Amino acid sequence: MRLTGSQIFVEVLIEQGVDILFGYPGGAVLNLYDELYKSSDRIQTVLTAHEQGASHAADGYARATGRTGVVLATSGPGATNLVTGIATAYMDSVPMVAFTGNVATSLIGRDSFQEAYIEGITLPITKHNYTVRRVEDLADTMRSAFRIAQSGRKGPVLVDIPKDVTANSCEFTPKEPELIRTVTQVNDALARQAAAMINEAQRPLVCFGGGVRSAAGCQPLRALLEKADIPATHTLMAAGVLDYGDPRNLGMLGMHGCFTANKAMAEADLVLAIGTRFSDRVALNPETFTSAKVIQIDIDPSEMGKNIALDLSITGDASYVLQAILPYVEPALHKDWMAQIVAWRKMDYRPIDSDRVLRPHQLIDELCRQAGPEAVYVTDVGQHQLWAAQYLHHTKSRGFLTSGGLGTMGFGYGAAIGAQMALGRRQRVIMLTGDGSFHMNLNEGCTAVSYQLPIITVIFNNQVLGMVRQWQTSFYGKRYSSTDPHRKTDFVKVAEGFGAKGYRAATLEEFRTALADALQQEGPSWIDCRIDKDERVLPMIPGGGDIRDIIME
Amino acid sequence: MTQQSLPRPEDRRRVISLLVDNHSGVLARVSSLFNRRGFNIDSLTVSATNDPAVSRITVSTHGNDRDIDQLILQTERLEVSRQVFELDLENSLQRELLLLKVACGSRQRAELKEIASIYKAKIIDLSPDSMVLELTGKPEKIDAFLKMFSEYEILELCRTGVTALERGGKHEHIQKPPQEIRDYQFPMPGRGLAGGASSQ
Ligand SMILES: Cc1ncc(C[n+]2csc(CCOP(=O)(O)OP(=O)(O)O)c2C)c(N)n1
Ligand SMILES: [Mg+2]
């Protein structure tokens, strides 16, 4: 069958099971968009307001489903606008394939109109990237891109397609999608060794991260915790994997993790780290972080011992490794250890309710009560993000989408659009944002209106860049340099301007009513919630510190 | 450029061999990774191999065991890398080529000729006021040879960097973990919004 590059593009997308493509058109991708138009019954294209939004949408789609998110942008500025989205996905190991158009091969390297060397630009922020120079290579290159994005440790892959490649034609042979390869074989001796260490431990602790969410299933983790009576703490990336109410779930670890989790880490005699890379926001001081023996399980061998010293490492998909270990683990009860943890819990930071002003934890409690544990919660970056991680009552392993590794303000709206498109309108999607982050990418409000997406956005409006301001409060003598912008934005009017619904809430009662109304809307809405600018995220361990440096008030 | 750290006492000279796909842009991927991860590279050579699809990159660096493990694991992660391994300095053959141009009037010719003959270096060019010497050998030999020139004026100097092979038969160094095949995609979550509503 002889097809043009553009036809091949669409055929391979369909062959790879792509149902939605986020993107933005332009000169270099006109041929591709023309073919997508003709195939709009087979594949849906979603037009965003900005390529960055499209890249975050592809990312949100992938985080919400585990499937590969796909984004398409034109050459030059279209391609460079994807960069933040690709880097965000790379840092959090999200499977994504980004396609960019480029000028014709004869014009490449001549500083042609809208030419950018996107392969070079994205080299350090992709798992791999390609420029397709011949139409004959297009189909197999695309197939490789999809395979690489999903294999092993997942991540973004970029395919750059010059315009003449989309116009030229060649013979096309349809193929079945290649099966994904992942590390599932576990060395039995290592599994026994890990189990022996677990059986011996008096104060074992599991610490899990985003790798558990992308592992084939989280069930073996729950089974292990139950069988050997082990408490568990998680990183920001793994919020929601264990039930909020589970007594063995200590909550979040690290800079803004709770006292109990950080204390347990310091006092444990064995730490089983699963799908986490001990980033500098978790192991703030890699030397004093824990004195326990450490077993690390990760799909990426290059993570082994990268940040902290290990006693044992097992490479593989977390769920397979745990399944291999589980039979050798003896049922146990760690009564003293659990009692100690219960005692520490009494010392955890507890925010005080207010009936006068809106406090973040009360706002989030109310949000959970109305939107329910089955909702998908998406965040931006800042204080509101950490409050969300601390106070949301999660129960879904893919129900908390946040930019952890890169910490990208402006991630939220695009990601919420991707999640809502992927899961359908019956799925409740809630975005928690700050006034600073929302200002970055609220342009995607128009996309939510175009596609009638019932996304509810809760703006934690403290009128400041709160997270940075908090550091200035604690470490820079309250010199609030560039964190207090005095913006006069009326978010209700902005909503109306976009054709969305806007609400304002200054008290819990107002928030309750606004949210109840927002939940009835067919399209997008946002609630401007006024909170005090001096609200802080607590507890906090300063960078490079340890449990002894924890700030609780 | 990333600031490079000074060698520490526990650092040793290391030679790492990378067998990589022979495509354009592969070297850029490898060297970008070194720079990004802060690895200090002393020399780097790239060459063809007997397999036209594969080229060999030989990296000479200093580091402790942990650094080298990381370097190997990180480079193995690149899509273009096939095998990455450290060469045991005892059991491998290492060679480097030096071209050295020294200032040399007629009175110094004899001395320089003598140094050259002791080290088995070749004189490959001679002019009234300079001489060019060529020497092949282990990096240590070249270092020692260069020490002999502290009293002379070196005009220009060029070293190729280490190229190296293991002794004995062909070696396999597959370190990538065993992989198994799994389903290609996660179950479809159901098509987007009701009927794929599109506003275009
Ligand atoms: C794109 C980007 N620029 C800058 C930062 C640094 N930064 C981290 S949090 C923050 C403030 C966020 O303000 P806001 O969205 O209002 O959230 P708040 O902390 O007030 O809840 C800033 C500027 C960032 N993470 N991302
Ligand atoms: Mg704010």
PDB file of N, CA, C and O in Angstrom, chain A residues 252-281:
ATOM      1  N   MET A 252       3.121  11.243  53.975  1.00  0.00           N
ATOM      2  CA  MET A 252       4.222  11.655  53.118  1.00  0.00           C
ATOM      3  C   MET A 252       5.508  11.887  53.896  1.00  0.00           C
ATOM      4  O   MET A 252       5.514  12.313  55.038  1.00  0.00           O
ATOM      5  N   LEU A 253       6.599  11.632  53.189  1.00  0.00           N
ATOM      6  CA  LEU A 253       7.957  11.735  53.727  1.00  0.00           C
ATOM      7  C   LEU A 253       8.632  12.965  53.105  1.00  0.00           C
ATOM      8  O   LEU A 253       8.203  13.454  52.074  1.00  0.00           O
ATOM      9  N   GLY A 254       9.683  13.425  53.736  1.00  0.00           N
ATOM     10  CA  GLY A 254      10.525  14.430  53.086  1.00  0.00           C
ATOM     11  C   GLY A 254      10.333  15.830  53.617  1.00  0.00           C
ATOM     12  O   GLY A 254       9.836  16.034  54.731  1.00  0.00           O
ATOM     13  N   MET A 255      10.719  16.801  52.814  1.00  0.00           N
ATOM     14  CA  MET A 255      10.771  18.207  53.235  1.00  0.00           C
ATOM     15  C   MET A 255       9.483  18.665  53.912  1.00  0.00           C
ATOM     16  O   MET A 255       9.509  19.325  54.927  1.00  0.00           O
ATOM     17  N   HIS A 256       8.326  18.311  53.296  1.00  0.00           N
ATOM     18  CA  HIS A 256       7.053  18.687  53.892  1.00  0.00           C
ATOM     19  C   HIS A 256       6.256  17.458  54.317  1.00  0.00           C
ATOM     20  O   HIS A 256       5.042  17.495  54.405  1.00  0.00           O
ATOM     21  N   GLY A 257       6.973  16.380  54.546  1.00  0.00           N
ATOM     22  CA  GLY A 257       6.330  15.172  55.029  1.00  0.00           C
ATOM     23  C   GLY A 257       6.015  15.322  56.505  1.00  0.00           C
ATOM     24  O   GLY A 257       6.464  16.267  57.162  1.00  0.00           O
ATOM     25  N   CYS A 258       5.252  14.363  57.045  1.00  0.00           N
ATOM     26  CA  CYS A 258       4.843  14.517  58.432  1.00  0.00           C
ATOM     27  C   CYS A 258       5.959  14.067  59.368  1.00  0.00           C
ATOM     28  O   CYS A 258       6.909  13.380  58.965  1.00  0.00           O
ATOM     29  N   PHE A 259       5.839  14.439  60.601  1.00  0.00           N
ATOM     30  CA  PHE A 259       6.837  14.115  61.616  1.00  0.00           C
ATOM     31  C   PHE A 259       7.023  12.597  61.721  1.00  0.00           C
ATOM     32  O   PHE A 259       8.145  12.089  61.689  1.00  0.00           O
ATOM     33  N   THR A 260       5.898  11.879  61.819  1.00  0.00           N
ATOM     34  CA  THR A 260       5.980  10.435  62.039  1.00  0.00           C
ATOM     35  C   THR A 260       6.769   9.743  60.922  1.00  0.00           C
ATOM     36  O   THR A 260       7.616   8.900  61.185  1.00  0.00           O
ATOM     37  N   ALA A 261       6.473  10.115  59.681  1.00  0.00           N
ATOM     38  CA  ALA A 261       7.146   9.454  58.564  1.00  0.00           C
ATOM     39  C   ALA A 261       8.642   9.722  58.602  1.00  0.00           C
ATOM     40  O   ALA A 261       9.461   8.806  58.434  1.00  0.00           O
ATOM     41  N   ASN A 262       9.025  10.957  58.829  1.00  0.00           N
ATOM     42  CA  ASN A 262      10.446  11.288  58.868  1.00  0.00           C
ATOM     43  C   ASN A 262      11.138  10.673  60.076  1.00  0.00           C
ATOM     44  O   ASN A 262      12.275  10.224  59.998  1.00  0.00           O
ATOM     45  N   LYS A 263      10.421  10.647  61.200  1.00  0.00           N
ATOM     46  CA  LYS A 263      10.980  10.068  62.419  1.00  0.00           C
ATOM     47  C   LYS A 263      11.167   8.554  62.227  1.00  0.00           C
ATOM     48  O   LYS A 263      12.210   7.996  62.580  1.00  0.00           O
ATOM     49  N   ALA A 264      10.152   7.911  61.661  1.00  0.00           N
ATOM     50  CA  ALA A 264      10.234   6.463  61.434  1.00  0.00           C
ATOM     51  C   ALA A 264      11.403   6.150  60.501  1.00  0.00           C
ATOM     52  O   ALA A 264      12.110   5.150  60.688  1.00  0.00           O
ATOM     53  N   MET A 265      11.614   7.008  59.510  1.00  0.00           N
ATOM     54  CA  MET A 265      12.737   6.802  58.602  1.00  0.00           C
ATOM     55  C   MET A 265      14.058   6.871  59.366  1.00  0.00           C
ATOM     56  O   MET A 265      14.970   6.080  59.146  1.00  0.00           O
ATOM     57  N   ALA A 266      14.137   7.812  60.274  1.00  0.00           N
ATOM     58  CA  ALA A 266      15.384   7.976  61.023  1.00  0.00           C
ATOM     59  C   ALA A 266      15.616   6.813  61.981  1.00  0.00           C
ATOM     60  O   ALA A 266      16.746   6.425  62.229  1.00  0.00           O
ATOM     61  N   GLU A 267      14.534   6.235  62.507  1.00  0.00           N
ATOM     62  CA  GLU A 267      14.667   5.224  63.559  1.00  0.00           C
ATOM     63  C   GLU A 267      14.567   3.784  63.066  1.00  0.00           C
ATOM     64  O   GLU A 267      14.840   2.860  63.831  1.00  0.00           O
ATOM     65  N   ALA A 268      14.162   3.581  61.836  1.00  0.00           N
ATOM     66  CA  ALA A 268      13.957   2.216  61.341  1.00  0.00           C
ATOM     67  C   ALA A 268      15.277   1.457  61.314  1.00  0.00           C
ATOM     68  O   ALA A 268      16.352   2.058  61.287  1.00  0.00           O
ATOM     69  N   ASP A 269      15.184   0.113  61.342  1.00  0.00           N
ATOM     70  CA  ASP A 269      16.419  -0.662  61.166  1.00  0.00           C
ATOM     71  C   ASP A 269      16.490  -1.292  59.782  1.00  0.00           C
ATOM     72  O   ASP A 269      17.515  -1.793  59.370  1.00  0.00           O
ATOM     73  N   LEU A 270      15.356  -1.238  59.046  1.00  0.00           N
ATOM     74  CA  LEU A 270      15.390  -1.691  57.655  1.00  0.00           C
ATOM     75  C   LEU A 270      14.445  -0.815  56.836  1.00  0.00           C
ATOM     76  O   LEU A 270      13.287  -0.630  57.207  1.00  0.00           O
ATOM     77  N   VAL A 271      14.935  -0.289  55.737  1.00  0.00           N
ATOM     78  CA  VAL A 271      14.084   0.485  54.837  1.00  0.00           C
ATOM     79  C   VAL A 271      14.015  -0.245  53.506  1.00  0.00           C
ATOM     80  O   VAL A 271      15.045  -0.575  52.917  1.00  0.00           O
ATOM     81  N   LEU A 272      12.795  -0.518  53.090  1.00  0.00           N
ATOM     82  CA  LEU A 272      12.584  -1.140  51.793  1.00  0.00           C
ATOM     83  C   LEU A 272      12.072  -0.040  50.870  1.00  0.00           C
ATOM     84  O   LEU A 272      10.938   0.415  50.994  1.00  0.00           O
ATOM     85  N   ALA A 273      12.939   0.422  49.977  1.00  0.00           N
ATOM     86  CA  ALA A 273      12.592   1.546  49.101  1.00  0.00           C
ATOM     87  C   ALA A 273      12.102   0.996  47.776  1.00  0.00           C
ATOM     88  O   ALA A 273      12.813   0.236  47.119  1.00  0.00           O
ATOM     89  N   ILE A 274      10.898   1.368  47.392  1.00  0.00           N
ATOM     90  CA  ILE A 274      10.308   0.790  46.191  1.00  0.00           C
ATOM     91  C   ILE A 274       9.938   1.898  45.207  1.00  0.00           C
ATOM     92  O   ILE A 274       9.101   2.745  45.507  1.00  0.00           O
ATOM     93  N   GLY A 275      10.551   1.898  44.063  1.00  0.00           N
ATOM     94  CA  GLY A 275      10.210   2.855  43.009  1.00  0.00           C
ATOM     95  C   GLY A 275      10.386   4.295  43.439  1.00  0.00           C
ATOM     96  O   GLY A 275       9.585   5.157  43.094  1.00  0.00           O
ATOM     97  N   THR A 276      11.449   4.568  44.171  1.00  0.00           N
ATOM     98  CA  THR A 276      11.722   5.940  44.585  1.00  0.00           C
ATOM     99  C   THR A 276      13.211   6.185  44.438  1.00  0.00           C
ATOM    100  O   THR A 276      14.008   5.270  44.602  1.00  0.00           O
ATOM    101  N   ARG A 277      13.558   7.428  44.110  1.00  0.00           N
ATOM    102  CA  ARG A 277      14.965   7.665  43.803  1.00  0.00           C
ATOM    103  C   ARG A 277      15.681   8.476  44.869  1.00  0.00           C
ATOM    104  O   ARG A 277      16.757   8.982  44.652  1.00  0.00           O
ATOM    105  N   PHE A 278      15.065   8.611  46.042  1.00  0.00           N
ATOM    106  CA  PHE A 278      15.678   9.354  47.143  1.00  0.00           C
ATOM    107  C   PHE A 278      16.161  10.715  46.679  1.00  0.00           C
ATOM    108  O   PHE A 278      17.342  11.040  46.779  1.00  0.00           O
ATOM    109  N   SER A 279      15.257  11.488  46.120  1.00  0.00           N
ATOM    110  CA  SER A 279      15.641  12.804  45.622  1.00  0.00           C
ATOM    111  C   SER A 279      16.026  13.693  46.796  1.00  0.00           C
ATOM    112  O   SER A 279      15.823  13.339  47.958  1.00  0.00           O
ATOM    113  N   ASP A 280      16.561  14.867  46.492  1.00  0.00           N
ATOM    114  CA  ASP A 280      16.994  15.778  47.549  1.00  0.00           C
ATOM    115  C   ASP A 280      15.824  16.410  48.286  1.00  0.00           C
ATOM    116  O   ASP A 280      16.015  17.136  49.255  1.00  0.00           O
ATOM    117  N   ARG A 281      14.582  16.155  47.847  1.00  0.00           N
ATOM    118  CA  ARG A 281      13.422  16.618  48.595  1.00  0.00           C
ATOM    119  C   ARG A 281      12.930  15.527  49.545  1.00  0.00           C
ATOM    120  O   ARG A 281      12.054  15.750  50.363  1.00  0.00           O
TER     121      ARG A 281
END
